[in-house]
Amino acid sequence: MYKERIRLPRLLDKVVSADTAAGLIRDGMTVGMSGFTRAGDCKEVPFALARRAASEPLRITLMTGASLGNDIDKVLAQADVIARRLPFQSDETLRRKINAGEVMFIDQHLSETVEQLRSGQIAPVDVAVVEAVAITEQGGIVPSTSVGNSASFAMLARKVIVEINLNMPLGLEGFHDIYFPVQRPYRQPIPLISAEQRIGLPYIPIDPEKIAAIVITGKDDSPSSALPPDEGTRQIAGHLSEFLGREVRAGRLSPSLQPLQAGIGTISNAVLHGLIDSPFHDLKMYSEVLQDSTIELLDSGRLTFASASSVTLSRPVYQHFLANLERYRSRLVLRPQEISNHPEILRRLGLITINTALECDIYGNVNSTHVGGTHMMNGIGGSGDFARNAHLSVFVTKSVAKGGDISSIVPMVSHVDHTEHDVDVIVTEHGLADLRGLAPRERARQVIDNCADPAYRDVLNNYFRRASRLGGQTPHLLEEALSWHVRYRDQRTMRESVPHEAMAA
Amino acid sequence: MYKERIRLPRLLDKVVSADTAAGLIRDGMTVGMSGFTRAGDCKEVPFALARRAASEPLRITLMTGASLGNDIDKVLAQADVIARRLPFQSDETLRRKINAGEVMFIDQHLSETVEQLRSGQIAPVDVAVVEAVAITEQGGIVPSTSVGNSASFAMLARKVIVEINLNMPLGLEGFHDIYFPVQRPYRQPIPLISAEQRIGLPYIPIDPEKIAAIVITGKDDSPSSALPPDEGTRQIAGHLSEFLGREVRAGRLSPSLQPLQAGIGTISNAVLHGLIDSPFHDLKMYSEVLQDSTIELLDSGRLTFASASSVTLSRPVYQHFLANLERYRSRLVLRPQEISNHPEILRRLGLITINTALECDIYGNVNSTHVGGTHMMNGIGGSGDFARNAHLSVFVTKSVAKGGDISSIVPMVSHVDHTEHDVDVIVTEHGLADLRGLAPRERARQVIDNCADPAYRDVLNNYFRRASRLGGQTPHLLEEALSWHVRYRDQRTMRESVPHEAMAA
């Protein structure tokens, strides 16, 4: 069965067991693996590495596109195979090791990793391991449900291991558009001017001599972990949809809006889902990951085209998508993450970007990554690429977490991923803060009044009032600025049990 | 004399006094004025506005390219003319009003202001006031020593006031390259692929009917306020030059490096100055502002071309430059700041960017703007545009300020302008921290050991050690993270007078 998928006959000899292929990876190496938001990860070699690590020292630097599925990061972390990890992850076990300082995690803008690799600024990839649906007659690699950094890993690595996944339909061939920017200083403009345009090849064009091993697999991607919409996410979607409607009526947006980007996760997915019943039409997406909502928007006819670097779906939508590929062929393209997230393209297209905040402060700075300012959740991912270059940068969050013990609106964020310059709109279930053209003191009024949970508004107002007396562009009481986080750390609630005045040390 | 500079005869009727021209500007209007880093500001109308404000209510939103010279921001602030100000300033009086909350200051990435204007996301410009050396036969405006946002202001405003500056030599004609990106969603790639390329017109092409008034002036730009190199800045330049030499020997850079950008100010100017005696050659600059060091580098032959949005020089170098324009004509171009700072171009060219930090934290986050986390100094300017999209993003600072009472290396910055993702290298007079490919805990070792003043190293190490025990990707003691700033605020020194342990509340 796999022979029709390896169309360059001399490569048939390269088919080996996962253990044999994994033998190419030695202690201390840098390995670039496919996989982006749980899609298109290689599903055999990582487990062979974990098995081998039981009997010999094996510690590697692991680079990927973004997060992996199939518990790969978990298994590799448990087996102590990962010494360094970049540029993103979302696994609980690995996260624990990162926060314990046992794994060095380099959290990067997703557009930047291969730029640094290409210029030799980070250690070169020794071996690339890439999931594919097929190898072409010329030895080109046809990726599966994600591109991520696979194309650059395969181009830059000395050796390439291909995992042919028989569970991925051959119909995926043709969905990819592989383009590499030329080396600096000879780089030309990237010719992409709209979400639906193709500028590259439908496969990764490498010298077939570099393909050192081929492993056959038949495992599925892990399903998306996004939760279904709930009352809160529906309210967030409603506020945003209403706001966009006002922008259309004011002549600042057309009814087709601007190309949409939405970060991975429950809230973004729910917000996009909410557009199914909106008055907007002929929408396009230019995003890094497509979730269930994208497929639903395509099916509804509301969305005409979607560009991304991966497709991460719940089990039923995944089955539906793979069984109906012909329906999506002309309306969906998968690109390298360097292109899906490239500042040049993003600034040119002018996206409406929707990303999730862990917490926002009253001036509109956003923390997307570090719980309590210290503990890594997943990583910044592509949110910086998108928010900085957006036409309209939206951040969404529920106003509270942990049953109200955490306020997502705080006096000062404990870690900054996105500065106020890159945040145009904040939305919670309570309302929307339109921060465009406002100075920080004006932003504070919008954020507190429109977005904070009513239970925290008085305390925020009190903080802002007392801080303003000390003056400044962004008034703060430095002794108190992070006290909400300290209180949560020590008392498991940000709620005050003493009057505010007593806090002002 | 001015008649040869107004080459469209019917515009000669438009020449009026500054007071008459300023009459076009009414209370509540948004005014876009030329001027970028003290260069090419309009020098008559602002003072006429200040005079008028003495006798009638006159409050405006003032947009510029960047900072103004000739005390314009001071005089307008004193006369209470400025209600809102964007996107940058550097005047002491205005700063005081901003920090008192009396002027709403919208601090923006310098590439973004006209993008927001063009899409109607901020209030439209009612009147543009632009300094020029001449008006062409077709009514095109030839700017003087800066372009900044002048071209877009003039294109987008309903009325334009031109200030013809007779002190600016006509030889400046031809130094400008005016290009506007096309409206989204029809935007094409910006065709610029090297610092020296021209892609636009040598004048601002507007409908001459929009020129509502012309004012004649003969005042000079204010000289640069950069100080000459000293021992500390020479050491910083030395560390950076040595590092770049190692990069060349490692094959990661050519001896012509990559195009250079340097922020405005004493340290950046001194660092560039230090390149005169370096082994690098055929250097190019793609920057937003050119200081004395650029002219010296051009004169020395070390630099072959410089592109920017303005020229801001000390008095003697300014005189030398204007008296010898022919020598620079083929080696210098001035562009709109949207192009000098455009993420598309910056990412394509791959710059080495050198910007000044107010303070850095042990993980490499940088504060460039807010003293003590609250009080605005100048603004983020173009540093975010450049650092985010750099090939190599360098931040420079002296390790201490105020005679050692302030450490520029702190546990946690009190305000974040540049996250650790956008900071590759930090240099102080003590040494250089190469942070590429390092996780935060590794970055801390580099920053503390190589960059901090020895007097603060033990305390920083102690903080980092105690914080690391609590775990995290970026370990912090939240109670103590901003205590250095509190101590400076209250005791005018960051030095500890009590043992560290007592601090950990």
Tab-separated table of N, CA and C in Angstrom, chain B residues 286-414:
chain	number	residue	atom	x	y	z
B	286	TYR	N	20.266	51.703	6.877
B	286	TYR	CA	18.832	51.845	6.588
B	286	TYR	C	18.194	52.172	7.924
B	287	SER	N	18.092	53.474	8.186
B	287	SER	CA	17.751	53.923	9.528
B	287	SER	C	16.610	54.929	9.465
B	288	GLU	N	16.195	55.428	10.606
B	288	GLU	CA	15.156	56.465	10.576
B	288	GLU	C	15.764	57.858	10.689
B	289	VAL	N	16.930	57.960	11.355
B	289	VAL	CA	17.555	59.266	11.522
B	289	VAL	C	19.063	59.106	11.344
B	290	LEU	N	19.664	60.084	10.681
B	290	LEU	CA	21.112	60.075	10.479
B	290	LEU	C	21.711	61.146	11.361
B	291	GLN	N	22.689	60.768	12.164
B	291	GLN	CA	23.344	61.706	13.065
B	291	GLN	C	24.758	62.021	12.553
B	292	ASP	N	25.515	62.777	13.333
B	292	ASP	CA	26.872	63.164	12.928
B	292	ASP	C	27.689	61.962	12.459
B	293	SER	N	27.565	60.858	13.191
B	293	SER	CA	28.385	59.682	12.890
B	293	SER	C	28.184	59.195	11.460
B	294	THR	N	26.968	59.348	10.925
B	294	THR	CA	26.714	58.909	9.552
B	294	THR	C	27.520	59.737	8.565
B	295	ILE	N	27.518	61.039	8.789
B	295	ILE	CA	28.263	61.922	7.890
B	295	ILE	C	29.761	61.595	7.994
B	296	GLU	N	30.218	61.360	9.212
B	296	GLU	CA	31.631	61.016	9.394
B	296	GLU	C	31.966	59.681	8.730
B	297	LEU	N	31.055	58.727	8.850
B	297	LEU	CA	31.285	57.425	8.209
B	297	LEU	C	31.269	57.548	6.681
B	298	LEU	N	30.387	58.393	6.168
B	298	LEU	CA	30.371	58.620	4.715
B	298	LEU	C	31.667	59.289	4.287
B	299	ASP	N	32.095	60.302	5.049
B	299	ASP	CA	33.332	61.017	4.715
B	299	ASP	C	34.543	60.086	4.760
B	300	SER	N	34.519	59.147	5.696
B	300	SER	CA	35.661	58.247	5.842
B	300	SER	C	35.682	57.179	4.753
B	301	GLY	N	34.583	57.048	4.014
B	301	GLY	CA	34.513	56.021	2.981
B	301	GLY	C	34.081	54.665	3.509
B	302	ARG	N	33.949	54.560	4.824
B	302	ARG	CA	33.558	53.300	5.454
B	302	ARG	C	32.097	52.936	5.115
B	303	LEU	N	31.292	53.978	4.982
B	303	LEU	CA	29.866	53.812	4.686
B	303	LEU	C	29.629	54.236	3.246
B	304	THR	N	28.943	53.386	2.473
B	304	THR	CA	28.740	53.734	1.059
B	304	THR	C	27.379	54.353	0.799
B	305	PHE	N	26.404	54.078	1.671
B	305	PHE	CA	25.079	54.638	1.426
B	305	PHE	C	24.293	54.726	2.722
B	306	ALA	N	23.454	55.761	2.841
B	306	ALA	CA	22.607	55.928	4.027
B	306	ALA	C	21.197	56.309	3.611
B	307	SER	N	20.240	55.534	4.101
B	307	SER	CA	18.821	55.818	3.883
B	307	SER	C	18.182	56.113	5.239
B	308	ALA	N	17.315	57.131	5.292
B	308	ALA	CA	16.651	57.449	6.560
B	308	ALA	C	15.440	58.320	6.280
B	309	SER	N	14.838	58.824	7.350
B	309	SER	CA	13.714	59.743	7.204
B	309	SER	C	14.099	61.165	7.591
B	310	SER	N	15.270	61.332	8.219
B	310	SER	CA	15.704	62.678	8.600
B	310	SER	C	17.205	62.720	8.834
B	311	VAL	N	17.718	63.952	8.853
B	311	VAL	CA	19.132	64.199	9.138
B	311	VAL	C	19.180	65.157	10.325
B	312	THR	N	19.726	64.708	11.446
B	312	THR	CA	19.758	65.510	12.674
B	312	THR	C	21.197	65.624	13.138
B	313	LEU	N	21.769	66.795	12.977
B	313	LEU	CA	23.216	66.954	13.142
B	313	LEU	C	23.550	68.044	14.144
B	314	SER	N	24.768	67.984	14.649
B	314	SER	CA	25.271	69.095	15.459
B	314	SER	C	25.482	70.297	14.537
B	315	ARG	N	25.577	71.477	15.123
B	315	ARG	CA	25.696	72.687	14.301
B	315	ARG	C	26.842	72.613	13.278
B	316	PRO	N	28.085	72.271	13.680
B	316	PRO	CA	29.156	72.267	12.669
B	316	PRO	C	28.948	71.226	11.566
B	317	VAL	N	28.455	70.044	11.924
B	317	VAL	CA	28.265	69.013	10.903
B	317	VAL	C	27.092	69.379	9.990
B	318	TYR	N	26.092	70.034	10.554
B	318	TYR	CA	24.938	70.515	9.775
B	318	TYR	C	25.413	71.508	8.703
B	319	GLN	N	26.254	72.444	9.121
B	319	GLN	CA	26.783	73.433	8.167
B	319	GLN	C	27.609	72.735	7.090
B	320	HIS	N	28.435	71.807	7.512
B	320	HIS	CA	29.280	71.051	6.584
B	320	HIS	C	28.412	70.271	5.588
B	321	PHE	N	27.370	69.646	6.088
B	321	PHE	CA	26.499	68.842	5.220
B	321	PHE	C	25.802	69.730	4.195
B	322	LEU	N	25.196	70.821	4.660
B	322	LEU	CA	24.437	71.665	3.741
B	322	LEU	C	25.349	72.370	2.735
B	323	ALA	N	26.584	72.607	3.120
B	323	ALA	CA	27.521	73.280	2.207
B	323	ALA	C	28.129	72.316	1.203
B	324	ASN	N	27.973	71.025	1.432
B	324	ASN	CA	28.615	70.028	0.556
B	324	ASN	C	27.616	68.991	0.042
B	325	LEU	N	26.419	69.451	-0.255
B	325	LEU	CA	25.363	68.495	-0.619
B	325	LEU	C	25.732	67.628	-1.816
B	326	GLU	N	26.447	68.202	-2.764
B	326	GLU	CA	26.749	67.433	-3.983
B	326	GLU	C	27.564	66.188	-3.668
B	327	ARG	N	28.374	66.311	-2.601
B	327	ARG	CA	29.183	65.170	-2.209
B	327	ARG	C	28.321	63.991	-1.708
B	328	TYR	N	27.142	64.328	-1.198
B	328	TYR	CA	26.292	63.291	-0.588
B	328	TYR	C	25.122	62.857	-1.472
B	329	ARG	N	24.913	63.597	-2.551
B	329	ARG	CA	23.697	63.388	-3.350
B	329	ARG	C	23.490	61.936	-3.772
B	330	SER	N	24.542	61.272	-4.171
B	330	SER	CA	24.378	59.900	-4.666
B	330	SER	C	24.492	58.873	-3.541
B	331	ARG	N	24.642	59.348	-2.309
B	331	ARG	CA	24.887	58.398	-1.224
B	331	ARG	C	23.907	58.546	-0.047
B	332	LEU	N	22.840	59.294	-0.268
B	332	LEU	CA	21.923	59.536	0.852
B	332	LEU	C	20.519	59.750	0.302
B	333	VAL	N	19.549	59.132	0.950
B	333	VAL	CA	18.159	59.333	0.532
B	333	VAL	C	17.286	59.480	1.773
B	334	LEU	N	16.274	60.349	1.658
B	334	LEU	CA	15.322	60.550	2.761
B	334	LEU	C	13.947	60.053	2.328
B	335	ARG	N	13.363	59.197	3.168
B	335	ARG	CA	12.096	58.537	2.832
B	335	ARG	C	11.026	58.864	3.864
B	336	PRO	N	9.762	58.657	3.497
B	336	PRO	CA	8.705	58.743	4.521
B	336	PRO	C	9.008	57.743	5.639
B	337	GLN	N	8.647	58.093	6.873
B	337	GLN	CA	8.963	57.189	7.982
B	337	GLN	C	8.200	55.874	7.871
B	338	GLU	N	7.097	55.869	7.161
B	338	GLU	CA	6.388	54.610	6.956
B	338	GLU	C	7.275	53.627	6.175
B	339	ILE	N	8.119	54.169	5.302
B	339	ILE	CA	9.003	53.310	4.496
B	339	ILE	C	10.327	53.057	5.215
B	340	SER	N	10.887	54.079	5.845
B	340	SER	CA	12.146	53.856	6.575
B	340	SER	C	11.943	52.846	7.698
B	341	ASN	N	10.735	52.773	8.237
B	341	ASN	CA	10.451	51.912	9.393
B	341	ASN	C	9.514	50.755	9.053
B	342	HIS	N	9.284	50.481	7.793
B	342	HIS	CA	8.236	49.522	7.428
B	342	HIS	C	8.670	48.079	7.711
B	343	PRO	N	7.855	47.341	8.488
B	343	PRO	CA	8.198	45.954	8.798
B	343	PRO	C	8.515	45.120	7.545
B	344	GLU	N	7.795	45.365	6.472
B	344	GLU	CA	8.058	44.596	5.245
B	344	GLU	C	9.499	44.786	4.784
B	345	ILE	N	9.929	46.031	4.741
B	345	ILE	CA	11.274	46.330	4.250
B	345	ILE	C	12.325	45.871	5.256
B	346	LEU	N	12.051	46.125	6.533
B	346	LEU	CA	13.050	45.801	7.559
B	346	LEU	C	13.301	44.293	7.596
B	347	ARG	N	12.235	43.504	7.559
B	347	ARG	CA	12.412	42.058	7.607
B	347	ARG	C	13.125	41.566	6.339
B	348	ARG	N	12.834	42.223	5.229
B	348	ARG	CA	13.474	41.815	3.971
B	348	ARG	C	14.972	42.104	4.002
B	349	LEU	N	15.315	43.339	4.410
B	349	LEU	CA	16.728	43.725	4.367
B	349	LEU	C	17.536	43.026	5.465
B	350	GLY	N	16.925	42.806	6.631
B	350	GLY	CA	17.659	42.127	7.709
B	350	GLY	C	18.717	43.024	8.337
B	351	LEU	N	18.281	43.961	9.139
B	351	LEU	CA	19.196	44.968	9.669
B	351	LEU	C	19.914	44.517	10.940
B	352	ILE	N	21.033	45.166	11.187
B	352	ILE	CA	21.611	45.184	12.529
B	352	ILE	C	21.107	46.469	13.169
B	353	THR	N	20.279	46.338	14.194
B	353	THR	CA	19.654	47.516	14.787
B	353	THR	C	20.287	47.804	16.139
B	354	ILE	N	20.539	49.069	16.383
B	354	ILE	CA	21.191	49.485	17.628
B	354	ILE	C	20.318	50.549	18.283
B	355	ASN	N	19.680	50.178	19.372
B	355	ASN	CA	18.786	51.114	20.046
B	355	ASN	C	19.138	51.221	21.518
B	356	THR	N	18.712	52.313	22.121
B	356	THR	CA	19.098	52.584	23.503
B	356	THR	C	18.023	52.101	24.461
B	357	ALA	N	18.463	51.417	25.515
B	357	ALA	CA	17.549	50.999	26.572
B	357	ALA	C	17.660	51.968	27.733
B	358	LEU	N	16.518	52.246	28.355
B	358	LEU	CA	16.527	52.979	29.615
B	358	LEU	C	16.950	51.993	30.707
B	359	GLU	N	16.388	50.795	30.651
B	359	GLU	CA	16.780	49.720	31.561
B	359	GLU	C	16.434	48.381	30.911
B	360	CYS	N	17.173	47.353	31.317
B	360	CYS	CA	16.929	45.987	30.844
B	360	CYS	C	16.750	45.120	32.076
B	361	ASP	N	15.961	44.057	31.960
B	361	ASP	CA	15.923	43.151	33.100
B	361	ASP	C	16.780	41.910	32.831
B	362	ILE	N	16.888	41.086	33.845
B	362	ILE	CA	17.826	39.969	33.751
B	362	ILE	C	17.438	38.978	32.651
B	363	TYR	N	16.182	38.994	32.219
B	363	TYR	CA	15.761	38.085	31.146
B	363	TYR	C	15.824	38.733	29.766
B	364	GLY	N	16.201	40.017	29.748
B	364	GLY	CA	16.382	40.665	28.460
B	364	GLY	C	15.199	41.465	27.967
B	365	ASN	N	14.201	41.706	28.818
B	365	ASN	CA	13.144	42.645	28.440
B	365	ASN	C	13.669	44.069	28.585
B	366	VAL	N	13.201	44.967	27.728
B	366	VAL	CA	13.757	46.318	27.687
B	366	VAL	C	12.676	47.373	27.890
B	367	ASN	N	12.987	48.336	28.726
B	367	ASN	CA	12.172	49.538	28.906
B	367	ASN	C	12.909	50.686	28.225
B	368	SER	N	12.293	51.291	27.227
B	368	SER	CA	12.932	52.420	26.528
B	368	SER	C	12.262	53.737	26.832
B	369	THR	N	11.218	53.750	27.619
B	369	THR	CA	10.361	54.937	27.642
B	369	THR	C	9.946	55.441	29.021
B	370	HIS	N	9.563	54.565	29.936
B	370	HIS	CA	8.861	54.994	31.144
B	370	HIS	C	9.771	54.942	32.366
B	371	VAL	N	10.150	56.101	32.861
B	371	VAL	CA	10.989	56.169	34.052
B	371	VAL	C	10.175	55.686	35.256
B	372	GLY	N	10.754	54.746	35.991
B	372	GLY	CA	10.049	54.201	37.150
B	372	GLY	C	8.733	53.539	36.777
B	373	GLY	N	8.602	53.114	35.530
B	373	GLY	CA	7.395	52.412	35.105
B	373	GLY	C	6.203	53.312	34.853
B	374	THR	N	6.360	54.588	35.093
B	374	THR	CA	5.186	55.470	35.033
B	374	THR	C	5.388	56.730	34.181
B	375	HIS	N	6.541	57.356	34.314
B	375	HIS	CA	6.715	58.680	33.713
B	375	HIS	C	7.379	58.611	32.341
B	376	MET	N	6.641	59.077	31.349
B	376	MET	CA	7.116	59.053	29.965
B	376	MET	C	8.352	59.918	29.783
B	377	MET	N	9.359	59.334	29.131
B	377	MET	CA	10.516	60.129	28.740
B	377	MET	C	10.222	60.737	27.361
B	378	ASN	N	10.370	59.976	26.284
B	378	ASN	CA	10.097	60.507	24.945
B	378	ASN	C	8.990	59.735	24.228
B	379	GLY	N	9.194	58.435	24.133
B	379	GLY	CA	8.241	57.605	23.404
B	379	GLY	C	8.991	56.435	22.792
B	380	ILE	N	8.254	55.438	22.330
B	380	ILE	CA	8.903	54.230	21.794
B	380	ILE	C	9.555	54.508	20.445
B	381	GLY	N	9.053	55.502	19.727
B	381	GLY	CA	9.664	55.869	18.457
B	381	GLY	C	9.675	54.708	17.479
B	382	GLY	N	10.790	54.548	16.789
B	382	GLY	CA	10.885	53.469	15.817
B	382	GLY	C	11.526	52.216	16.373
B	383	SER	N	11.884	52.226	17.665
B	383	SER	CA	12.662	51.102	18.187
B	383	SER	C	11.926	49.771	18.058
B	384	GLY	N	10.606	49.809	18.201
B	384	GLY	CA	9.827	48.570	18.062
B	384	GLY	C	9.792	48.082	16.630
B	385	ASP	N	9.631	49.002	15.685
B	385	ASP	CA	9.662	48.614	14.274
B	385	ASP	C	10.974	47.902	13.957
B	386	PHE	N	12.067	48.483	14.432
B	386	PHE	CA	13.381	47.957	14.069
B	386	PHE	C	13.741	46.694	14.844
B	387	ALA	N	13.561	46.708	16.158
B	387	ALA	CA	13.999	45.564	16.963
B	387	ALA	C	13.231	44.295	16.589
B	388	ARG	N	11.927	44.425	16.396
B	388	ARG	CA	11.125	43.240	16.100
B	388	ARG	C	11.546	42.576	14.785
B	389	ASN	N	11.927	43.379	13.816
B	389	ASN	CA	12.177	42.819	12.481
B	389	ASN	C	13.654	42.702	12.132
B	390	ALA	N	14.507	42.868	13.115
B	390	ALA	CA	15.950	42.905	12.859
B	390	ALA	C	16.528	41.531	12.524
B	391	HIS	N	17.621	41.548	11.795
B	391	HIS	CA	18.491	40.378	11.677
B	391	HIS	C	19.189	40.160	13.018
B	392	LEU	N	19.625	41.267	13.609
B	392	LEU	CA	20.321	41.210	14.894
B	392	LEU	C	19.906	42.464	15.660
B	393	SER	N	19.186	42.256	16.754
B	393	SER	CA	18.645	43.389	17.504
B	393	SER	C	19.511	43.652	18.737
B	394	VAL	N	20.203	44.789	18.715
B	394	VAL	CA	21.130	45.142	19.789
B	394	VAL	C	20.543	46.291	20.608
B	395	PHE	N	20.613	46.179	21.933
B	395	PHE	CA	20.256	47.309	22.798
B	395	PHE	C	21.489	47.712	23.597
B	396	VAL	N	21.712	49.006	23.685
B	396	VAL	CA	22.879	49.542	24.387
B	396	VAL	C	22.422	50.435	25.533
B	397	THR	N	23.190	50.419	26.604
B	397	THR	CA	22.931	51.322	27.728
B	397	THR	C	24.172	51.337	28.603
B	398	LYS	N	24.379	52.432	29.311
B	398	LYS	CA	25.399	52.388	30.351
B	398	LYS	C	24.825	51.590	31.521
B	399	SER	N	25.679	50.913	32.249
B	399	SER	CA	25.183	49.983	33.271
B	399	SER	C	24.559	50.694	34.465
B	400	VAL	N	24.969	51.947	34.688
B	400	VAL	CA	24.374	52.715	35.788
B	400	VAL	C	24.063	54.136	35.321
B	401	ALA	N	23.233	54.802	36.096
B	401	ALA	CA	22.946	56.221	35.863
B	401	ALA	C	22.945	56.917	37.222
B	402	LYS	N	22.853	58.235	37.202
B	402	LYS	CA	22.823	59.043	38.425
B	402	LYS	C	23.954	58.645	39.379
B	403	GLY	N	25.147	58.625	38.846
B	403	GLY	CA	26.317	58.354	39.682
B	403	GLY	C	26.300	57.004	40.358
B	404	GLY	N	25.582	56.043	39.753
B	404	GLY	CA	25.566	54.698	40.315
B	404	GLY	C	24.334	54.411	41.154
B	405	ASP	N	23.501	55.415	41.362
B	405	ASP	CA	22.304	55.180	42.181
B	405	ASP	C	21.208	54.420	41.424
B	406	ILE	N	21.295	54.448	40.113
B	406	ILE	CA	20.361	53.654	39.306
B	406	ILE	C	21.155	52.584	38.586
B	407	SER	N	20.713	51.327	38.701
B	407	SER	CA	21.278	50.265	37.882
B	407	SER	C	20.396	50.119	36.653
B	408	SER	N	21.012	50.106	35.483
B	408	SER	CA	20.224	49.920	34.258
B	408	SER	C	19.850	48.458	34.065
B	409	ILE	N	20.470	47.579	34.822
B	409	ILE	CA	20.091	46.161	34.813
B	409	ILE	C	19.317	45.899	36.097
B	410	VAL	N	18.058	45.534	35.960
B	410	VAL	CA	17.190	45.369	37.132
B	410	VAL	C	16.568	43.972	37.113
B	411	PRO	N	16.018	43.538	38.258
B	411	PRO	CA	15.365	42.220	38.269
B	411	PRO	C	14.221	42.139	37.263
B	412	MET	N	13.364	43.153	37.275
B	412	MET	CA	12.228	43.186	36.342
B	412	MET	C	12.084	44.619	35.866
B	413	VAL	N	11.997	44.831	34.573
B	413	VAL	CA	11.795	46.194	34.102
B	413	VAL	C	10.420	46.675	34.564
B	414	SER	N	10.352	47.963	34.845
B	414	SER	CA	9.118	48.526	35.378
B	414	SER	C	8.113	48.840	34.272
